[in-house]
Amino acid sequence: MIKKVTIKNLQKMKEEGEKITMISVYTYPLSKIIDQMGIDTILVGDSLGMTILGFEDTLKVTLEDMIRHTQAVSRGAERALVIGDLPFLSYGLSKEETIKHAGMLIKEGNCQAVKLEGGEERTEEIQALLEIGVPVMGHIGLTPTYVNKFGGFKVQGKSQIAETKLLEDAIKLEDAGVFSIVIESVPWKLAKQITEELTIPTIGIGAGEYCDGQVLVIDDLIGLSLIDKPKFVKKYANVQEIVKKAVKDFINEVKEGKYPSEEFRYG
Ligand code: KIV
């Protein structure tokens, strides 16, 4: 039987200088494929609001959306640690609500941990989750549920004040007990400083090469995304072109009476 990656394994990877890999994925087949390729952790990100559901941002994603997709991903992931993303307003209301919603994501989604966005203001909720045994991943920098506060999807931590605040937030999250922190869209030097300051692993996205691990959204990584590609995204494949060609070929062959040919029919 394949052994599942654990939070302890991730911690050991930081201590031994082995980079951690994470991909944000939302469906059973892609979860199964990337799990078989040896990814360490899978995030079922609320970015699915944009990539899968076609919203402009992540704010309309519901807990039900997240549970459904986390279930699918968990069915595909034998080895990778699966982290379910808590969507906007499923936390931040009261400790009780946060516990209830995170508990539902763990219990019904069958994931091993949850992620939520924010810094110092989240510490009490994080401690409450840890008390009932729910491991939590933090997320700072360009936290997408704060998009309206930030005035768009913009690089964070550029001023001295913002830099200090992000570093303080990271330390407070570690003190509160998160097992890892996603650092999104911040200058690489700041991400490096945070990574060196913390004893837990940092996972970067648009945060340079010095983080303990890296995460990308699957649609960006394979070239399926219809959204403008941020600077940090490396497109490892062009699935959109492959799909376009396949569909065009199908349309042409049907129109020309070439498909289905004899080999594709029943006797
Ligand atoms: O929702 C998501 O996919 C994320 C990652 C980009 C870190 O939060």
PDB file of C-alpha atoms and ligand atoms in Angstrom:
ATOM      1  CA  MET A   1       0.000   0.000   0.000  1.00  0.00           C
ATOM      2  CA  ILE A   2       1.210   3.499  -0.864  1.00  0.00           C
ATOM      3  CA  LYS A   3       2.116   5.584   2.202  1.00  0.00           C
ATOM      4  CA  LYS A   4       0.412   8.960   2.411  1.00  0.00           C
ATOM      5  CA  VAL A   5       2.555  12.081   2.749  1.00  0.00           C
ATOM      6  CA  THR A   6       2.090  13.594   6.213  1.00  0.00           C
ATOM      7  CA  ILE A   7       2.619  16.997   7.773  1.00  0.00           C
ATOM      8  CA  LYS A   8       5.637  15.529   9.569  1.00  0.00           C
ATOM      9  CA  ASN A   9       7.122  14.523   6.201  1.00  0.00           C
ATOM     10  CA  LEU A  10       6.757  18.124   4.972  1.00  0.00           C
ATOM     11  CA  GLN A  11       8.485  19.452   8.092  1.00  0.00           C
ATOM     12  CA  LYS A  12      11.327  16.975   7.602  1.00  0.00           C
ATOM     13  CA  MET A  13      11.638  18.072   3.968  1.00  0.00           C
ATOM     14  CA  LYS A  14      12.190  21.674   5.098  1.00  0.00           C
ATOM     15  CA  GLU A  15      14.748  20.582   7.668  1.00  0.00           C
ATOM     16  CA  GLU A  16      16.619  18.502   5.074  1.00  0.00           C
ATOM     17  CA  GLY A  17      16.393  21.142   2.333  1.00  0.00           C
ATOM     18  CA  GLU A  18      14.198  19.051   0.025  1.00  0.00           C
ATOM     19  CA  LYS A  19      11.786  21.231  -1.944  1.00  0.00           C
ATOM     20  CA  ILE A  20       8.060  20.582  -1.436  1.00  0.00           C
ATOM     21  CA  THR A  21       5.717  20.440  -4.452  1.00  0.00           C
ATOM     22  CA  MET A  22       2.055  21.394  -4.391  1.00  0.00           C
ATOM     23  CA  ILE A  23      -0.521  21.834  -7.171  1.00  0.00           C
ATOM     24  CA  SER A  24      -3.983  23.331  -6.910  1.00  0.00           C
ATOM     25  CA  VAL A  25      -6.345  20.790  -8.514  1.00  0.00           C
ATOM     26  CA  TYR A  26     -10.121  20.342  -8.510  1.00  0.00           C
ATOM     27  CA  THR A  27     -11.087  17.108 -10.265  1.00  0.00           C
ATOM     28  CA  TYR A  28     -10.687  13.340  -9.846  1.00  0.00           C
ATOM     29  CA  PRO A  29      -8.770  12.541 -13.062  1.00  0.00           C
ATOM     30  CA  LEU A  30      -6.208  15.325 -12.681  1.00  0.00           C
ATOM     31  CA  SER A  31      -5.791  14.511  -9.002  1.00  0.00           C
ATOM     32  CA  LYS A  32      -5.096  10.876  -9.866  1.00  0.00           C
ATOM     33  CA  ILE A  33      -2.640  11.788 -12.635  1.00  0.00           C
ATOM     34  CA  ILE A  34      -0.595  14.248 -10.564  1.00  0.00           C
ATOM     35  CA  ASP A  35      -0.663  11.911  -7.563  1.00  0.00           C
ATOM     36  CA  GLN A  36       0.813   9.149  -9.696  1.00  0.00           C
ATOM     37  CA  MET A  37       3.531  11.565 -10.858  1.00  0.00           C
ATOM     38  CA  GLY A  38       4.648  12.010  -7.239  1.00  0.00           C
ATOM     39  CA  ILE A  39       3.321  15.413  -6.190  1.00  0.00           C
ATOM     40  CA  ASP A  40       3.744  15.908  -2.410  1.00  0.00           C
ATOM     41  CA  THR A  41       0.602  17.864  -1.624  1.00  0.00           C
ATOM     42  CA  ILE A  42      -2.594  18.761  -3.459  1.00  0.00           C
ATOM     43  CA  LEU A  43      -4.514  21.893  -2.649  1.00  0.00           C
ATOM     44  CA  VAL A  44      -8.167  21.975  -3.610  1.00  0.00           C
ATOM     45  CA  GLY A  45      -8.017  25.733  -4.030  1.00  0.00           C
ATOM     46  CA  ASP A  46     -10.908  28.149  -4.040  1.00  0.00           C
ATOM     47  CA  SER A  47      -9.301  29.398  -7.261  1.00  0.00           C
ATOM     48  CA  LEU A  48     -11.760  26.894  -8.760  1.00  0.00           C
ATOM     49  CA  GLY A  49     -14.215  29.815  -8.666  1.00  0.00           C
ATOM     50  CA  MET A  50     -12.199  31.360 -11.492  1.00  0.00           C
ATOM     51  CA  THR A  51     -10.718  28.359 -13.304  1.00  0.00           C
ATOM     52  CA  ILE A  52     -13.689  25.975 -13.193  1.00  0.00           C
ATOM     53  CA  LEU A  53     -16.753  28.098 -12.492  1.00  0.00           C
ATOM     54  CA  GLY A  54     -15.808  31.166 -14.553  1.00  0.00           C
ATOM     55  CA  PHE A  55     -16.225  33.830 -11.849  1.00  0.00           C
ATOM     56  CA  GLU A  56     -14.030  36.953 -11.802  1.00  0.00           C
ATOM     57  CA  ASP A  57     -12.696  36.155  -8.354  1.00  0.00           C
ATOM     58  CA  THR A  58     -12.959  33.564  -5.581  1.00  0.00           C
ATOM     59  CA  LEU A  59     -15.566  35.353  -3.455  1.00  0.00           C
ATOM     60  CA  LYS A  60     -18.643  33.492  -4.746  1.00  0.00           C
ATOM     61  CA  VAL A  61     -17.267  30.017  -4.042  1.00  0.00           C
ATOM     62  CA  THR A  62     -19.358  28.195  -1.449  1.00  0.00           C
ATOM     63  CA  LEU A  63     -18.483  25.585   1.146  1.00  0.00           C
ATOM     64  CA  GLU A  64     -20.628  23.118  -0.848  1.00  0.00           C
ATOM     65  CA  ASP A  65     -18.493  23.785  -3.965  1.00  0.00           C
ATOM     66  CA  MET A  66     -15.364  23.119  -1.940  1.00  0.00           C
ATOM     67  CA  ILE A  67     -16.705  19.938  -0.329  1.00  0.00           C
ATOM     68  CA  ARG A  68     -17.796  18.492  -3.679  1.00  0.00           C
ATOM     69  CA  HIS A  69     -14.446  19.137  -5.361  1.00  0.00           C
ATOM     70  CA  THR A  70     -12.432  18.059  -2.321  1.00  0.00           C
ATOM     71  CA  GLN A  71     -14.303  14.748  -2.341  1.00  0.00           C
ATOM     72  CA  ALA A  72     -13.390  14.213  -5.993  1.00  0.00           C
ATOM     73  CA  VAL A  73      -9.733  15.133  -5.490  1.00  0.00           C
ATOM     74  CA  SER A  74      -9.416  12.974  -2.368  1.00  0.00           C
ATOM     75  CA  ARG A  75     -10.693   9.966  -4.303  1.00  0.00           C
ATOM     76  CA  GLY A  76      -7.842  10.431  -6.772  1.00  0.00           C
ATOM     77  CA  ALA A  77      -5.036  11.138  -4.310  1.00  0.00           C
ATOM     78  CA  GLU A  78      -3.572   8.017  -2.775  1.00  0.00           C
ATOM     79  CA  ARG A  79      -0.181   9.422  -1.778  1.00  0.00           C
ATOM     80  CA  ALA A  80      -0.393  13.212  -1.704  1.00  0.00           C
ATOM     81  CA  LEU A  81      -1.545  15.113   1.367  1.00  0.00           C
ATOM     82  CA  VAL A  82      -4.837  16.794   0.418  1.00  0.00           C
ATOM     83  CA  ILE A  83      -5.584  20.276   1.733  1.00  0.00           C
ATOM     84  CA  GLY A  84      -9.067  21.759   1.359  1.00  0.00           C
ATOM     85  CA  ASP A  85      -9.368  25.525   0.961  1.00  0.00           C
ATOM     86  CA  LEU A  86     -11.918  27.221   3.223  1.00  0.00           C
ATOM     87  CA  PRO A  87     -13.873  29.689   1.036  1.00  0.00           C
ATOM     88  CA  PHE A  88     -14.777  33.316   1.777  1.00  0.00           C
ATOM     89  CA  LEU A  89     -17.098  33.696   4.807  1.00  0.00           C
ATOM     90  CA  SER A  90     -16.748  30.081   5.906  1.00  0.00           C
ATOM     91  CA  TYR A  91     -14.295  31.550   8.440  1.00  0.00           C
ATOM     92  CA  GLY A  92     -13.885  34.983   9.979  1.00  0.00           C
ATOM     93  CA  LEU A  93     -17.368  35.068  11.539  1.00  0.00           C
ATOM     94  CA  SER A  94     -16.873  33.203  14.813  1.00  0.00           C
ATOM     95  CA  LYS A  95     -14.685  30.414  16.145  1.00  0.00           C
ATOM     96  CA  GLU A  96     -17.747  28.141  16.255  1.00  0.00           C
ATOM     97  CA  GLU A  97     -18.604  28.718  12.584  1.00  0.00           C
ATOM     98  CA  THR A  98     -14.982  28.192  11.537  1.00  0.00           C
ATOM     99  CA  ILE A  99     -14.794  24.910  13.469  1.00  0.00           C
ATOM    100  CA  LYS A 100     -18.097  23.746  11.980  1.00  0.00           C
ATOM    101  CA  HIS A 101     -17.106  24.552   8.393  1.00  0.00           C
ATOM    102  CA  ALA A 102     -13.554  23.220   8.628  1.00  0.00           C
ATOM    103  CA  GLY A 103     -14.957  20.085  10.261  1.00  0.00           C
ATOM    104  CA  MET A 104     -17.389  19.614   7.365  1.00  0.00           C
ATOM    105  CA  LEU A 105     -14.588  20.011   4.821  1.00  0.00           C
ATOM    106  CA  ILE A 106     -12.446  17.423   6.622  1.00  0.00           C
ATOM    107  CA  LYS A 107     -15.285  14.996   7.332  1.00  0.00           C
ATOM    108  CA  GLU A 108     -17.194  15.178   4.043  1.00  0.00           C
ATOM    109  CA  GLY A 109     -14.333  16.225   1.747  1.00  0.00           C
ATOM    110  CA  ASN A 110     -12.026  13.585   3.193  1.00  0.00           C
ATOM    111  CA  CYS A 111      -8.987  15.888   3.170  1.00  0.00           C
ATOM    112  CA  GLN A 112      -6.231  15.891   5.774  1.00  0.00           C
ATOM    113  CA  ALA A 113      -5.933  19.649   6.430  1.00  0.00           C
ATOM    114  CA  VAL A 114      -7.529  22.997   5.626  1.00  0.00           C
ATOM    115  CA  LYS A 115      -6.142  26.318   4.392  1.00  0.00           C
ATOM    116  CA  LEU A 116      -7.381  29.781   5.215  1.00  0.00           C
ATOM    117  CA  GLU A 117      -6.236  33.273   4.280  1.00  0.00           C
ATOM    118  CA  GLY A 118      -5.041  36.073   6.570  1.00  0.00           C
ATOM    119  CA  GLY A 119      -2.511  36.876   9.264  1.00  0.00           C
ATOM    120  CA  GLU A 120      -2.726  37.914  12.897  1.00  0.00           C
ATOM    121  CA  GLU A 121      -6.535  38.255  12.725  1.00  0.00           C
ATOM    122  CA  ARG A 122      -6.874  34.489  12.122  1.00  0.00           C
ATOM    123  CA  THR A 123      -4.813  33.221  15.067  1.00  0.00           C
ATOM    124  CA  GLU A 124      -7.683  32.518  17.479  1.00  0.00           C
ATOM    125  CA  GLU A 125      -9.607  30.547  14.867  1.00  0.00           C
ATOM    126  CA  ILE A 126      -6.470  28.589  13.980  1.00  0.00           C
ATOM    127  CA  GLN A 127      -5.904  27.668  17.626  1.00  0.00           C
ATOM    128  CA  ALA A 128      -9.534  26.596  17.953  1.00  0.00           C
ATOM    129  CA  LEU A 129      -9.155  24.331  14.903  1.00  0.00           C
ATOM    130  CA  LEU A 130      -5.960  22.794  16.239  1.00  0.00           C
ATOM    131  CA  GLU A 131      -7.698  22.066  19.552  1.00  0.00           C
ATOM    132  CA  ILE A 132     -10.136  19.784  17.755  1.00  0.00           C
ATOM    133  CA  GLY A 133      -7.401  18.218  15.643  1.00  0.00           C
ATOM    134  CA  VAL A 134      -7.697  20.048  12.336  1.00  0.00           C
ATOM    135  CA  PRO A 135      -4.282  20.929  10.855  1.00  0.00           C
ATOM    136  CA  VAL A 136      -4.191  24.378   9.249  1.00  0.00           C
ATOM    137  CA  MET A 137      -2.143  25.884   6.435  1.00  0.00           C
ATOM    138  CA  GLY A 138      -1.872  29.700   6.411  1.00  0.00           C
ATOM    139  CA  HIS A 139      -1.880  31.980   3.355  1.00  0.00           C
ATOM    140  CA  ILE A 140      -0.417  35.509   3.263  1.00  0.00           C
ATOM    141  CA  GLY A 141       0.568  38.077   0.642  1.00  0.00           C
ATOM    142  CA  LEU A 142      -1.859  38.371  -2.252  1.00  0.00           C
ATOM    143  CA  THR A 143      -4.725  36.601  -0.526  1.00  0.00           C
ATOM    144  CA  PRO A 144      -7.439  36.454  -3.233  1.00  0.00           C
ATOM    145  CA  THR A 145     -10.443  36.864  -0.903  1.00  0.00           C
ATOM    146  CA  TYR A 146      -9.033  40.311  -0.010  1.00  0.00           C
ATOM    147  CA  VAL A 147      -9.016  41.352  -3.698  1.00  0.00           C
ATOM    148  CA  ASN A 148     -11.438  44.249  -3.162  1.00  0.00           C
ATOM    149  CA  LYS A 149      -9.433  45.544  -0.210  1.00  0.00           C
ATOM    150  CA  PHE A 150      -6.233  45.380  -2.285  1.00  0.00           C
ATOM    151  CA  GLY A 151      -7.932  47.007  -5.301  1.00  0.00           C
ATOM    152  CA  GLY A 152      -7.053  44.111  -7.625  1.00  0.00           C
ATOM    153  CA  PHE A 153      -4.684  41.162  -7.885  1.00  0.00           C
ATOM    154  CA  LYS A 154      -1.520  43.094  -7.046  1.00  0.00           C
ATOM    155  CA  VAL A 155       1.911  42.181  -5.698  1.00  0.00           C
ATOM    156  CA  GLN A 156       1.937  42.691  -1.910  1.00  0.00           C
ATOM    157  CA  GLY A 157       4.650  43.632   0.601  1.00  0.00           C
ATOM    158  CA  LYS A 158       6.309  46.289  -1.527  1.00  0.00           C
ATOM    159  CA  SER A 159       6.534  49.084   1.079  1.00  0.00           C
ATOM    160  CA  GLN A 160       8.596  48.854   4.258  1.00  0.00           C
ATOM    161  CA  ILE A 161       5.406  48.914   6.384  1.00  0.00           C
ATOM    162  CA  ALA A 162       3.760  46.148   4.335  1.00  0.00           C
ATOM    163  CA  GLU A 163       6.946  44.109   4.484  1.00  0.00           C
ATOM    164  CA  THR A 164       7.124  44.339   8.283  1.00  0.00           C
ATOM    165  CA  LYS A 165       3.426  43.471   8.590  1.00  0.00           C
ATOM    166  CA  LEU A 166       3.788  40.353   6.405  1.00  0.00           C
ATOM    167  CA  LEU A 167       6.789  39.151   8.387  1.00  0.00           C
ATOM    168  CA  GLU A 168       4.935  39.724  11.672  1.00  0.00           C
ATOM    169  CA  ASP A 169       1.856  37.927  10.310  1.00  0.00           C
ATOM    170  CA  ALA A 170       3.960  34.933   9.274  1.00  0.00           C
ATOM    171  CA  ILE A 171       5.519  34.685  12.742  1.00  0.00           C
ATOM    172  CA  LYS A 172       2.123  35.002  14.435  1.00  0.00           C
ATOM    173  CA  LEU A 173       0.676  32.263  12.204  1.00  0.00           C
ATOM    174  CA  GLU A 174       3.582  29.973  13.056  1.00  0.00           C
ATOM    175  CA  ASP A 175       3.131  30.735  16.777  1.00  0.00           C
ATOM    176  CA  ALA A 176      -0.595  29.968  16.420  1.00  0.00           C
ATOM    177  CA  GLY A 177       0.333  26.510  15.120  1.00  0.00           C
ATOM    178  CA  VAL A 178      -0.102  26.400  11.331  1.00  0.00           C
ATOM    179  CA  PHE A 179       1.963  23.597   9.780  1.00  0.00           C
ATOM    180  CA  SER A 180       2.909  25.611   6.681  1.00  0.00           C
ATOM    181  CA  ILE A 181       2.245  28.970   5.024  1.00  0.00           C
ATOM    182  CA  VAL A 182       1.518  29.831   1.380  1.00  0.00           C
ATOM    183  CA  ILE A 183       3.215  33.099   0.411  1.00  0.00           C
ATOM    184  CA  GLU A 184       1.602  34.554  -2.692  1.00  0.00           C
ATOM    185  CA  SER A 185       2.875  37.345  -4.976  1.00  0.00           C
ATOM    186  CA  VAL A 186       5.433  39.097  -2.803  1.00  0.00           C
ATOM    187  CA  PRO A 187       8.985  40.251  -3.655  1.00  0.00           C
ATOM    188  CA  TRP A 188      11.437  37.335  -3.508  1.00  0.00           C
ATOM    189  CA  LYS A 189      13.674  38.944  -0.877  1.00  0.00           C
ATOM    190  CA  LEU A 190      10.769  39.221   1.564  1.00  0.00           C
ATOM    191  CA  ALA A 191       9.698  35.613   0.905  1.00  0.00           C
ATOM    192  CA  LYS A 192      13.311  34.539   1.513  1.00  0.00           C
ATOM    193  CA  GLN A 193      13.425  36.435   4.806  1.00  0.00           C
ATOM    194  CA  ILE A 194      10.124  34.908   5.964  1.00  0.00           C
ATOM    195  CA  THR A 195      11.307  31.428   4.936  1.00  0.00           C
ATOM    196  CA  GLU A 196      14.536  31.834   6.902  1.00  0.00           C
ATOM    197  CA  GLU A 197      12.745  33.245   9.928  1.00  0.00           C
ATOM    198  CA  LEU A 198      10.187  30.432  10.200  1.00  0.00           C
ATOM    199  CA  THR A 199      10.767  26.860  11.321  1.00  0.00           C
ATOM    200  CA  ILE A 200       7.709  25.596   9.358  1.00  0.00           C
ATOM    201  CA  PRO A 201       7.762  25.220   5.539  1.00  0.00           C
ATOM    202  CA  THR A 202       6.742  28.096   3.269  1.00  0.00           C
ATOM    203  CA  ILE A 203       5.142  27.341  -0.087  1.00  0.00           C
ATOM    204  CA  GLY A 204       5.592  30.092  -2.643  1.00  0.00           C
ATOM    205  CA  ILE A 205       3.514  31.195  -5.592  1.00  0.00           C
ATOM    206  CA  GLY A 206       4.976  34.247  -7.278  1.00  0.00           C
ATOM    207  CA  ALA A 207       7.336  34.544  -4.314  1.00  0.00           C
ATOM    208  CA  GLY A 208      10.656  33.495  -5.824  1.00  0.00           C
ATOM    209  CA  GLU A 209      12.906  30.499  -5.491  1.00  0.00           C
ATOM    210  CA  TYR A 210      13.868  30.630  -1.815  1.00  0.00           C
ATOM    211  CA  CYS A 211      10.575  29.303  -0.414  1.00  0.00           C
ATOM    212  CA  ASP A 212      10.643  25.733   0.928  1.00  0.00           C
ATOM    213  CA  GLY A 213       8.192  24.643  -1.754  1.00  0.00           C
ATOM    214  CA  GLN A 214       6.264  25.857  -4.797  1.00  0.00           C
ATOM    215  CA  VAL A 215       2.613  25.721  -5.798  1.00  0.00           C
ATOM    216  CA  LEU A 216       0.932  26.419  -9.142  1.00  0.00           C
ATOM    217  CA  VAL A 217      -2.676  26.145 -10.259  1.00  0.00           C
ATOM    218  CA  ILE A 218      -3.017  23.131 -12.600  1.00  0.00           C
ATOM    219  CA  ASP A 219      -4.833  25.115 -15.308  1.00  0.00           C
ATOM    220  CA  ASP A 220      -1.918  27.594 -15.451  1.00  0.00           C
ATOM    221  CA  LEU A 221       0.720  24.866 -15.367  1.00  0.00           C
ATOM    222  CA  ILE A 222      -0.744  22.888 -18.283  1.00  0.00           C
ATOM    223  CA  GLY A 223      -1.903  25.881 -20.318  1.00  0.00           C
ATOM    224  CA  LEU A 224      -5.641  25.392 -19.905  1.00  0.00           C
ATOM    225  CA  SER A 225      -6.402  28.648 -18.121  1.00  0.00           C
ATOM    226  CA  LEU A 226      -8.431  31.315 -19.931  1.00  0.00           C
ATOM    227  CA  ILE A 227      -7.353  33.976 -17.440  1.00  0.00           C
ATOM    228  CA  ASP A 228      -4.382  36.304 -18.167  1.00  0.00           C
ATOM    229  CA  LYS A 229      -1.191  34.583 -17.093  1.00  0.00           C
ATOM    230  CA  PRO A 230       0.589  36.318 -14.178  1.00  0.00           C
ATOM    231  CA  LYS A 231       4.366  36.858 -14.532  1.00  0.00           C
ATOM    232  CA  PHE A 232       5.266  34.004 -12.179  1.00  0.00           C
ATOM    233  CA  VAL A 233       3.397  31.277 -14.111  1.00  0.00           C
ATOM    234  CA  LYS A 234       5.472  28.855 -16.150  1.00  0.00           C
ATOM    235  CA  LYS A 235       3.330  27.051 -18.714  1.00  0.00           C
ATOM    236  CA  TYR A 236       4.702  23.495 -18.916  1.00  0.00           C
ATOM    237  CA  ALA A 237       2.249  22.421 -21.644  1.00  0.00           C
ATOM    238  CA  ASN A 238      -0.319  23.918 -24.003  1.00  0.00           C
ATOM    239  CA  VAL A 239      -3.416  21.810 -23.391  1.00  0.00           C
ATOM    240  CA  GLN A 240      -5.674  24.504 -24.828  1.00  0.00           C
ATOM    241  CA  GLU A 241      -4.055  24.048 -28.245  1.00  0.00           C
ATOM    242  CA  ILE A 242      -4.349  20.246 -27.996  1.00  0.00           C
ATOM    243  CA  VAL A 243      -8.051  20.504 -27.111  1.00  0.00           C
ATOM    244  CA  LYS A 244      -8.709  23.021 -29.895  1.00  0.00           C
ATOM    245  CA  LYS A 245      -7.076  20.772 -32.493  1.00  0.00           C
ATOM    246  CA  ALA A 246      -8.929  17.652 -31.297  1.00  0.00           C
ATOM    247  CA  VAL A 247     -12.303  19.416 -31.369  1.00  0.00           C
ATOM    248  CA  LYS A 248     -11.634  20.983 -34.771  1.00  0.00           C
ATOM    249  CA  ASP A 249     -10.631  17.567 -36.174  1.00  0.00           C
ATOM    250  CA  PHE A 250     -13.815  16.001 -34.740  1.00  0.00           C
ATOM    251  CA  ILE A 251     -16.019  18.721 -36.249  1.00  0.00           C
ATOM    252  CA  ASN A 252     -14.341  18.366 -39.663  1.00  0.00           C
ATOM    253  CA  GLU A 253     -14.500  14.560 -39.711  1.00  0.00           C
ATOM    254  CA  VAL A 254     -18.187  14.476 -38.748  1.00  0.00           C
ATOM    255  CA  LYS A 255     -19.057  17.111 -41.349  1.00  0.00           C
ATOM    256  CA  GLU A 256     -17.091  15.203 -44.006  1.00  0.00           C
ATOM    257  CA  GLY A 257     -18.617  11.841 -43.053  1.00  0.00           C
ATOM    258  CA  LYS A 258     -15.227  10.411 -42.051  1.00  0.00           C
ATOM    259  CA  TYR A 259     -16.200   9.745 -38.432  1.00  0.00           C
ATOM    260  CA  PRO A 260     -17.446   7.235 -37.384  1.00  0.00           C
ATOM    261  CA  SER A 261     -15.771   4.927 -39.883  1.00  0.00           C
ATOM    262  CA  GLU A 262     -16.340   1.138 -39.830  1.00  0.00           C
ATOM    263  CA  GLU A 263     -13.921   0.464 -36.970  1.00  0.00           C
ATOM    264  CA  PHE A 264     -15.991   2.649 -34.642  1.00  0.00           C
ATOM    265  CA  ARG A 265     -19.385   0.985 -35.192  1.00  0.00           C
ATOM    266  CA  TYR A 266     -21.123  -2.106 -33.774  1.00  0.00           C
ATOM    267  CA  GLY A 267     -21.938  -5.087 -36.015  1.00  0.00           C
TER     268      GLY A 267
HETATM  269  O1  KIV B   1      -6.927  28.777  -4.437  1.00  0.00           O
HETATM  270  C1  KIV B   1      -5.783  28.420  -4.769  1.00  0.00           C
HETATM  271  O2  KIV B   1      -5.581  27.683  -5.733  1.00  0.00           O
HETATM  272  C2  KIV B   1      -4.687  28.936  -3.961  1.00  0.00           C
HETATM  273  C3  KIV B   1      -3.299  28.723  -4.470  1.00  0.00           C
HETATM  274  C4  KIV B   1      -3.032  29.584  -5.619  1.00  0.00           C
HETATM  275  C5  KIV B   1      -2.281  28.882  -3.389  1.00  0.00           C
HETATM  276  O3  KIV B   1      -4.904  29.506  -2.937  1.00  0.00           O
END
